[in-house]
């Protein structure tokens, strides 16, 4: 943000997912606060964190979405600058690349905007349409599953430090995770493009931070599903499901014929959420991998949850190597 001139406008498109006949895309329209992902000094890390949360949204503004076949659709941003377009459109599978990605463009379409717009007002966006030949999909948590966050630290101080005062490039992925995910992506024949979905309790403000982390550490590309910053502070009813669980259920409902592998950790609510999903969708989940955390009390609780569970394989693992051994034995990877 500048006090002397208005920042140029940008559109941040979130990697999304859909089907051959169902288009679904969301993103956010903001002023460009010039967050430099390569800056590593403490001052710049603090400044970048402030910029991610002190956003200047472009509210109630018309946007245009153009598909590769030049079909055009319109949507509008809300009071927080977020936008969403959900529409039934046939033949989308004819527009995707071999990995299943539909590439399209988003642009501002408001003649009253007298502002400089980045990228000549052409912002690339992508939506994943999994191949019908996919063996399965993978839904993975991010926090403490593939990225150390310190969620079990006292008062969660390490979560705050790692998220806000540590550069994404310096965040260490859990050992072997990227290799395991690539093997799952390729499947038992080594030639598939099984879809990978990433879910987190983090707010959308951290989208580019997490996307940069995944890309820098060579994880397979996939939709990154977060939640609004406002939702974090909303009071939850006793019967309301966690946002992560709702997002996973939406994926399962979007692809009713596709089985899934669930990957999470034993730190917080993943074991409870995943076991409930296994019970709700008993024939849809091929395996559940739960990474152990350094907390004996939490490990004991999860072991008690799994004590009498002998249907879908649900494994507590200490490393990616253990998961790879199991996945190979069960013909999930080559």
Short mmCIF file of C-alpha atoms in Angstrom, two decimals:
data_model
loop_
_atom_site.label_atom_id
_atom_site.label_comp_id
_atom_site.label_asym_id
_atom_site.label_seq_id
_atom_site.Cartn_x
_atom_site.Cartn_y
_atom_site.Cartn_z
CA UNK A 1 0.00 0.00 0.00
CA UNK A 2 1.18 3.53 -0.71
CA UNK A 3 0.03 6.78 0.86
CA UNK A 4 1.08 8.78 -2.20
CA UNK A 5 -0.31 6.87 -5.13
CA UNK A 6 -2.72 4.06 -5.78
CA UNK A 7 -1.21 0.64 -6.32
CA UNK A 8 -1.93 -1.14 -9.62
CA UNK A 9 -4.62 -3.80 -9.69
CA UNK A 10 -4.14 -7.55 -9.88
CA UNK A 11 -6.22 -10.72 -9.83
CA UNK A 12 -5.07 -13.73 -7.83
CA UNK A 13 -6.69 -16.84 -9.28
CA UNK A 14 -6.83 -19.92 -7.08
CA UNK A 15 -6.14 -23.33 -8.60
CA UNK A 16 -9.57 -24.94 -8.65
CA UNK A 17 -11.25 -28.16 -9.74
CA UNK A 18 -14.28 -29.20 -11.78
CA UNK A 19 -15.56 -31.74 -14.29
CA UNK A 20 -16.07 -31.99 -18.04
CA UNK A 21 -19.46 -30.30 -17.61
CA UNK A 22 -19.07 -28.30 -14.41
CA UNK A 23 -16.92 -25.17 -14.32
CA UNK A 24 -15.86 -23.93 -10.90
CA UNK A 25 -13.34 -21.19 -10.28
CA UNK A 26 -12.60 -18.70 -7.56
CA UNK A 27 -10.01 -16.06 -6.78
CA UNK A 28 -9.55 -12.55 -5.45
CA UNK A 29 -9.18 -9.06 -6.91
CA UNK A 30 -6.71 -6.87 -5.01
CA UNK A 31 -4.35 -3.98 -5.30
CA UNK A 32 -0.83 -5.23 -5.97
CA UNK A 33 1.07 -4.73 -2.73
CA UNK A 34 4.34 -5.88 -4.39
CA UNK A 35 5.00 -8.81 -2.08
CA UNK A 36 8.46 -10.05 -3.03
CA UNK A 37 8.60 -13.80 -2.44
CA UNK A 38 12.40 -13.76 -2.72
CA UNK A 39 12.97 -11.26 0.08
CA UNK A 40 14.36 -13.02 3.18
CA UNK A 41 15.32 -10.27 5.68
CA UNK A 42 13.35 -10.16 8.93
CA UNK A 43 12.04 -6.68 8.14
CA UNK A 44 10.75 -7.78 4.73
CA UNK A 45 9.21 -10.95 6.16
CA UNK A 46 7.26 -8.88 8.68
CA UNK A 47 6.33 -6.35 5.98
CA UNK A 48 5.15 -9.11 3.62
CA UNK A 49 3.06 -10.67 6.40
CA UNK A 50 1.39 -7.32 7.09
CA UNK A 51 0.69 -6.88 3.37
CA UNK A 52 -0.92 -10.32 3.11
CA UNK A 53 -3.49 -9.45 5.77
CA UNK A 54 -3.85 -5.69 5.27
CA UNK A 55 -5.25 -6.10 1.77
CA UNK A 56 -6.92 -3.48 -0.42
CA UNK A 57 -9.75 -5.43 -2.01
CA UNK A 58 -11.45 -4.43 -5.25
CA UNK A 59 -15.08 -4.74 -4.15
CA UNK A 60 -18.23 -5.30 -6.20
CA UNK A 61 -16.40 -5.17 -9.52
CA UNK A 62 -17.30 -7.00 -12.72
CA UNK A 63 -14.81 -9.58 -14.02
CA UNK A 64 -14.63 -11.42 -17.33
CA UNK A 65 -13.54 -15.06 -17.69
CA UNK A 66 -12.45 -16.22 -21.15
CA UNK A 67 -12.06 -19.92 -21.99
CA UNK A 68 -9.60 -21.25 -24.62
CA UNK A 69 -12.47 -21.59 -27.13
CA UNK A 70 -13.18 -17.84 -26.64
CA UNK A 71 -16.41 -18.40 -24.74
CA UNK A 72 -16.86 -15.59 -22.22
CA UNK A 73 -18.55 -15.57 -18.81
CA UNK A 74 -18.93 -12.87 -16.19
CA UNK A 75 -18.88 -12.69 -12.42
CA UNK A 76 -18.49 -10.03 -9.73
CA UNK A 77 -16.30 -9.63 -6.66
CA UNK A 78 -17.88 -9.48 -3.21
CA UNK A 79 -17.21 -7.04 -0.36
CA UNK A 80 -13.87 -8.76 0.39
CA UNK A 81 -12.72 -8.85 -3.23
CA UNK A 82 -13.38 -12.57 -3.64
CA UNK A 83 -15.10 -13.88 -6.74
CA UNK A 84 -16.53 -17.22 -7.80
CA UNK A 85 -17.97 -18.59 -11.02
CA UNK A 86 -19.82 -21.89 -10.92
CA UNK A 87 -21.56 -22.90 -14.13
CA UNK A 88 -22.60 -25.97 -16.11
CA UNK A 89 -20.61 -25.90 -19.37
CA UNK A 90 -20.32 -28.97 -21.59
CA UNK A 91 -17.21 -30.12 -23.42
CA UNK A 92 -14.61 -28.73 -21.01
CA UNK A 93 -12.63 -31.97 -21.19
CA UNK A 94 -11.81 -31.16 -24.84
CA UNK A 95 -9.94 -28.05 -23.72
CA UNK A 96 -7.56 -29.56 -21.15
CA UNK A 97 -3.87 -30.45 -21.37
CA UNK A 98 -2.51 -34.01 -20.77
CA UNK A 99 -2.30 -33.39 -17.02
CA UNK A 100 -5.98 -32.43 -16.89
CA UNK A 101 -5.59 -28.66 -16.51
CA UNK A 102 -7.93 -26.22 -18.21
CA UNK A 103 -6.10 -22.93 -18.87
CA UNK A 104 -8.13 -19.73 -19.19
CA UNK A 105 -7.95 -16.00 -18.43
CA UNK A 106 -9.57 -13.62 -15.95
CA UNK A 107 -9.79 -9.85 -16.51
CA UNK A 108 -11.40 -6.73 -15.08
CA UNK A 109 -14.47 -5.68 -17.07
CA UNK A 110 -15.48 -2.42 -15.45
CA UNK A 111 -15.12 0.69 -17.67
CA UNK A 112 -15.35 2.96 -14.61
CA UNK A 113 -12.04 1.62 -13.25
CA UNK A 114 -9.52 4.38 -13.90
CA UNK A 115 -6.58 2.43 -12.54
CA UNK A 116 -3.39 0.83 -13.79
CA UNK A 117 -3.91 -2.94 -14.17
CA UNK A 118 -1.06 -5.41 -14.11
CA UNK A 119 -0.38 -7.95 -16.90
CA UNK A 120 -2.23 -5.84 -19.48
CA UNK A 121 -5.39 -7.01 -17.68
CA UNK A 122 -4.84 -10.67 -18.62
CA UNK A 123 -4.49 -12.94 -15.60
CA UNK A 124 -3.92 -16.67 -16.17
CA UNK A 125 -6.06 -19.18 -14.27
CA UNK A 126 -6.33 -22.98 -14.15
CA UNK A 127 -8.94 -25.57 -13.25
CA UNK A 128 -8.25 -29.28 -12.83
CA UNK A 129 -10.45 -31.88 -14.54
CA UNK A 130 -9.19 -35.33 -13.49
CA UNK A 131 -8.91 -37.93 -16.22
CA UNK A 132 -11.51 -40.70 -16.27
CA UNK A 133 -8.53 -43.06 -16.43
CA UNK A 134 -7.23 -41.92 -13.02
CA UNK A 135 -6.70 -44.78 -10.57
CA UNK A 136 -7.55 -42.60 -7.57
CA UNK A 137 -7.26 -39.10 -6.17
CA UNK A 138 -5.18 -37.90 -3.23
CA UNK A 139 -6.42 -35.41 -0.63
CA UNK A 140 -3.65 -34.16 1.61
CA UNK A 141 -3.51 -31.86 4.58
CA UNK A 142 -0.67 -29.30 4.46
CA UNK A 143 -0.01 -28.35 8.08
CA UNK A 144 2.41 -30.80 9.75
CA UNK A 145 1.67 -33.33 7.02
CA UNK A 146 4.00 -31.97 4.35
CA UNK A 147 5.04 -28.71 6.03
CA UNK A 148 6.39 -28.27 9.57
CA UNK A 149 4.17 -25.78 11.40
CA UNK A 150 4.71 -26.64 15.06
CA UNK A 151 1.02 -27.10 15.74
CA UNK A 152 1.78 -29.11 18.90
CA UNK A 153 4.04 -26.42 20.39
CA UNK A 154 3.03 -24.66 23.60
CA UNK A 155 0.52 -21.87 22.92
CA UNK A 156 1.08 -22.51 19.17
CA UNK A 157 4.00 -20.00 19.24
CA UNK A 158 5.94 -22.03 16.68
CA UNK A 159 3.01 -21.92 14.25
CA UNK A 160 3.09 -18.13 14.37
CA UNK A 161 6.86 -17.98 14.00
CA UNK A 162 7.01 -20.44 11.11
CA UNK A 163 4.09 -18.89 9.24
CA UNK A 164 4.81 -15.21 9.67
CA UNK A 165 8.54 -14.90 10.31
CA UNK A 166 9.97 -17.62 8.10
CA UNK A 167 10.44 -17.37 4.34
CA UNK A 168 8.52 -19.96 2.30
CA UNK A 169 11.77 -20.98 0.60
CA UNK A 170 13.30 -21.76 4.01
CA UNK A 171 10.37 -23.86 5.21
CA UNK A 172 11.48 -27.48 5.22
CA UNK A 173 9.05 -30.03 3.79
CA UNK A 174 8.71 -33.28 5.69
CA UNK A 175 11.32 -35.70 4.39
CA UNK A 176 10.35 -37.72 1.34
CA UNK A 177 6.88 -36.21 1.05
CA UNK A 178 7.31 -34.69 -2.43
CA UNK A 179 8.70 -37.95 -3.84
CA UNK A 180 5.83 -39.97 -2.32
CA UNK A 181 3.24 -37.58 -3.76
CA UNK A 182 4.79 -37.80 -7.22
CA UNK A 183 4.63 -41.59 -7.03
CA UNK A 184 0.96 -41.40 -6.06
CA UNK A 185 0.37 -38.91 -8.87
CA UNK A 186 1.83 -41.39 -11.40
CA UNK A 187 0.01 -44.39 -9.89
CA UNK A 188 0.80 -48.11 -10.08
CA UNK A 189 1.70 -48.00 -13.78
CA UNK A 190 3.86 -44.88 -13.44
CA UNK A 191 2.02 -43.26 -16.35
CA UNK A 192 -1.15 -41.80 -14.82
CA UNK A 193 -1.98 -38.25 -13.75
CA UNK A 194 -3.88 -38.98 -10.54
CA UNK A 195 -5.19 -35.68 -9.09
CA UNK A 196 -3.71 -34.24 -5.88
CA UNK A 197 -5.74 -31.87 -3.68
CA UNK A 198 -4.21 -29.85 -0.84
CA UNK A 199 -6.36 -28.68 2.10
CA UNK A 200 -5.47 -26.46 5.04
CA UNK A 201 -7.05 -24.45 7.85
CA UNK A 202 -4.95 -21.46 6.72
CA UNK A 203 -6.74 -18.37 5.35
CA UNK A 204 -6.76 -17.48 1.66
CA UNK A 205 -4.36 -14.62 2.50
CA UNK A 206 -1.60 -17.26 2.63
CA UNK A 207 -2.50 -18.81 -0.73
CA UNK A 208 0.51 -17.52 -2.68
CA UNK A 209 2.84 -18.28 0.22
CA UNK A 210 1.71 -21.94 0.27
CA UNK A 211 1.58 -22.20 -3.52
CA UNK A 212 5.18 -20.93 -3.65
CA UNK A 213 6.23 -23.46 -1.00
CA UNK A 214 4.68 -26.39 -2.89
CA UNK A 215 6.15 -25.30 -6.21
CA UNK A 216 9.62 -24.58 -4.81
CA UNK A 217 9.76 -27.98 -3.12
CA UNK A 218 8.60 -29.84 -6.24
CA UNK A 219 5.25 -31.13 -5.04
CA UNK A 220 2.76 -32.14 -7.78
CA UNK A 221 0.52 -29.26 -8.81
CA UNK A 222 -2.98 -29.42 -7.44
CA UNK A 223 -5.85 -27.28 -6.16
CA UNK A 224 -5.04 -25.56 -2.85
CA UNK A 225 -8.15 -25.23 -0.69
CA UNK A 226 -8.11 -22.77 2.21
CA UNK A 227 -10.75 -20.71 4.06
CA UNK A 228 -11.65 -17.06 4.48
CA UNK A 229 -9.93 -15.06 7.19
CA UNK A 230 -13.31 -14.02 8.59
CA UNK A 231 -14.37 -17.67 8.97
CA UNK A 232 -11.54 -18.30 11.41
CA UNK A 233 -13.17 -16.03 13.99
CA UNK A 234 -16.78 -17.08 13.43
CA UNK A 235 -18.34 -18.95 16.31
CA UNK A 236 -19.02 -22.55 15.33
CA UNK A 237 -22.13 -24.42 16.38
CA UNK A 238 -21.76 -27.74 18.17
CA UNK A 239 -23.01 -29.60 15.08
CA UNK A 240 -21.07 -27.69 12.40
CA UNK A 241 -18.36 -29.58 10.56
CA UNK A 242 -14.80 -28.22 10.23
CA UNK A 243 -14.15 -26.30 7.00
CA UNK A 244 -11.55 -28.88 5.99
CA UNK A 245 -14.08 -31.71 6.28
CA UNK A 246 -16.65 -29.82 4.21
CA UNK A 247 -14.03 -29.21 1.51
CA UNK A 248 -13.04 -32.89 1.40
CA UNK A 249 -16.67 -33.99 1.20
CA UNK A 250 -17.23 -31.58 -1.68
CA UNK A 251 -14.34 -33.20 -3.58
CA UNK A 252 -15.76 -36.68 -2.93
CA UNK A 253 -19.19 -35.58 -4.17
CA UNK A 254 -17.72 -33.89 -7.25
CA UNK A 255 -16.05 -37.15 -8.33
CA UNK A 256 -18.45 -39.92 -7.17
CA UNK A 257 -16.72 -42.64 -9.20
CA UNK A 258 -13.18 -41.84 -8.07
CA UNK A 259 -11.66 -43.52 -4.99
CA UNK A 260 -9.33 -41.49 -2.78
CA UNK A 261 -6.31 -41.72 -0.50
CA UNK A 262 -6.35 -39.38 2.52
CA UNK A 263 -3.13 -38.06 4.04
CA UNK A 264 -2.95 -36.07 7.28
CA UNK A 265 -1.30 -36.01 10.68
CA UNK A 266 -2.08 -37.04 14.24
CA UNK A 267 -1.71 -33.56 15.74
CA UNK A 268 -5.18 -32.06 15.67
CA UNK A 269 -8.49 -33.21 14.16
CA UNK A 270 -7.39 -35.14 11.06
CA UNK A 271 -7.84 -38.63 12.63
CA UNK A 272 -11.43 -37.85 13.69
CA UNK A 273 -12.32 -36.19 10.38
CA UNK A 274 -10.77 -38.94 8.26
CA UNK A 275 -12.35 -41.80 10.21
CA UNK A 276 -15.75 -40.14 9.91
CA UNK A 277 -15.20 -39.82 6.16
CA UNK A 278 -14.21 -43.49 5.92
CA UNK A 279 -17.41 -44.47 7.74
CA UNK A 280 -19.54 -42.15 5.58
CA UNK A 281 -17.91 -43.25 2.31
CA UNK A 282 -16.85 -46.84 3.12
CA UNK A 283 -16.09 -47.89 -0.46
CA UNK A 284 -14.41 -44.68 -1.56
CA UNK A 285 -11.29 -44.52 0.62
CA UNK A 286 -8.43 -46.82 -0.40
CA UNK A 287 -6.07 -45.86 2.44
CA UNK A 288 -5.47 -43.26 5.13
CA UNK A 289 -1.95 -42.19 6.13
CA UNK A 290 -1.53 -40.22 9.36
CA UNK A 291 1.88 -38.75 10.07
CA UNK A 292 2.92 -38.99 13.72
CA UNK A 293 3.83 -35.85 15.65
CA UNK A 294 6.10 -35.39 18.63
CA UNK A 295 3.37 -35.60 21.24
CA UNK A 296 2.87 -38.87 23.11
CA UNK A 297 -0.55 -37.90 24.43
CA UNK A 298 -1.89 -37.23 20.92
CA UNK A 299 -0.33 -40.42 19.56
CA UNK A 300 -1.93 -42.46 22.33
CA UNK A 301 -5.33 -40.90 21.60
CA UNK A 302 -5.08 -41.77 17.89
CA UNK A 303 -3.94 -45.33 18.62
CA UNK A 304 -7.01 -45.77 20.82
CA UNK A 305 -9.19 -44.48 17.96
CA UNK A 306 -7.67 -47.04 15.60
CA UNK A 307 -7.49 -49.94 18.06
CA UNK A 308 -10.54 -51.81 16.81
CA UNK A 309 -10.52 -50.44 13.28
CA UNK A 310 -9.68 -53.10 10.68
CA UNK A 311 -11.56 -52.16 7.50
CA UNK A 312 -9.96 -49.47 5.31
CA UNK A 313 -6.19 -49.38 5.97
CA UNK A 314 -5.51 -46.50 8.39
CA UNK A 315 -1.81 -46.23 9.21
CA UNK A 316 0.14 -44.14 11.67
CA UNK A 317 3.47 -43.50 9.94
CA UNK A 318 6.72 -41.96 11.13
CA UNK A 319 8.11 -41.27 7.66
CA UNK A 320 7.24 -41.23 3.98
CA UNK A 321 9.31 -44.43 3.57
CA UNK A 322 6.76 -46.36 5.63
CA UNK A 323 3.92 -45.02 3.48
CA UNK A 324 5.81 -45.89 0.28
CA UNK A 325 6.34 -49.48 1.46
CA UNK A 326 2.63 -49.88 2.21
CA UNK A 327 1.55 -48.18 -1.03
CA UNK A 328 3.78 -50.44 -3.14
CA UNK A 329 2.56 -53.55 -1.33
CA UNK A 330 -1.04 -52.55 -2.07
CA UNK A 331 -0.39 -51.64 -5.74
CA UNK A 332 -1.05 -47.93 -5.23
CA UNK A 333 2.34 -46.95 -6.68
CA UNK A 334 4.85 -48.58 -8.97
#
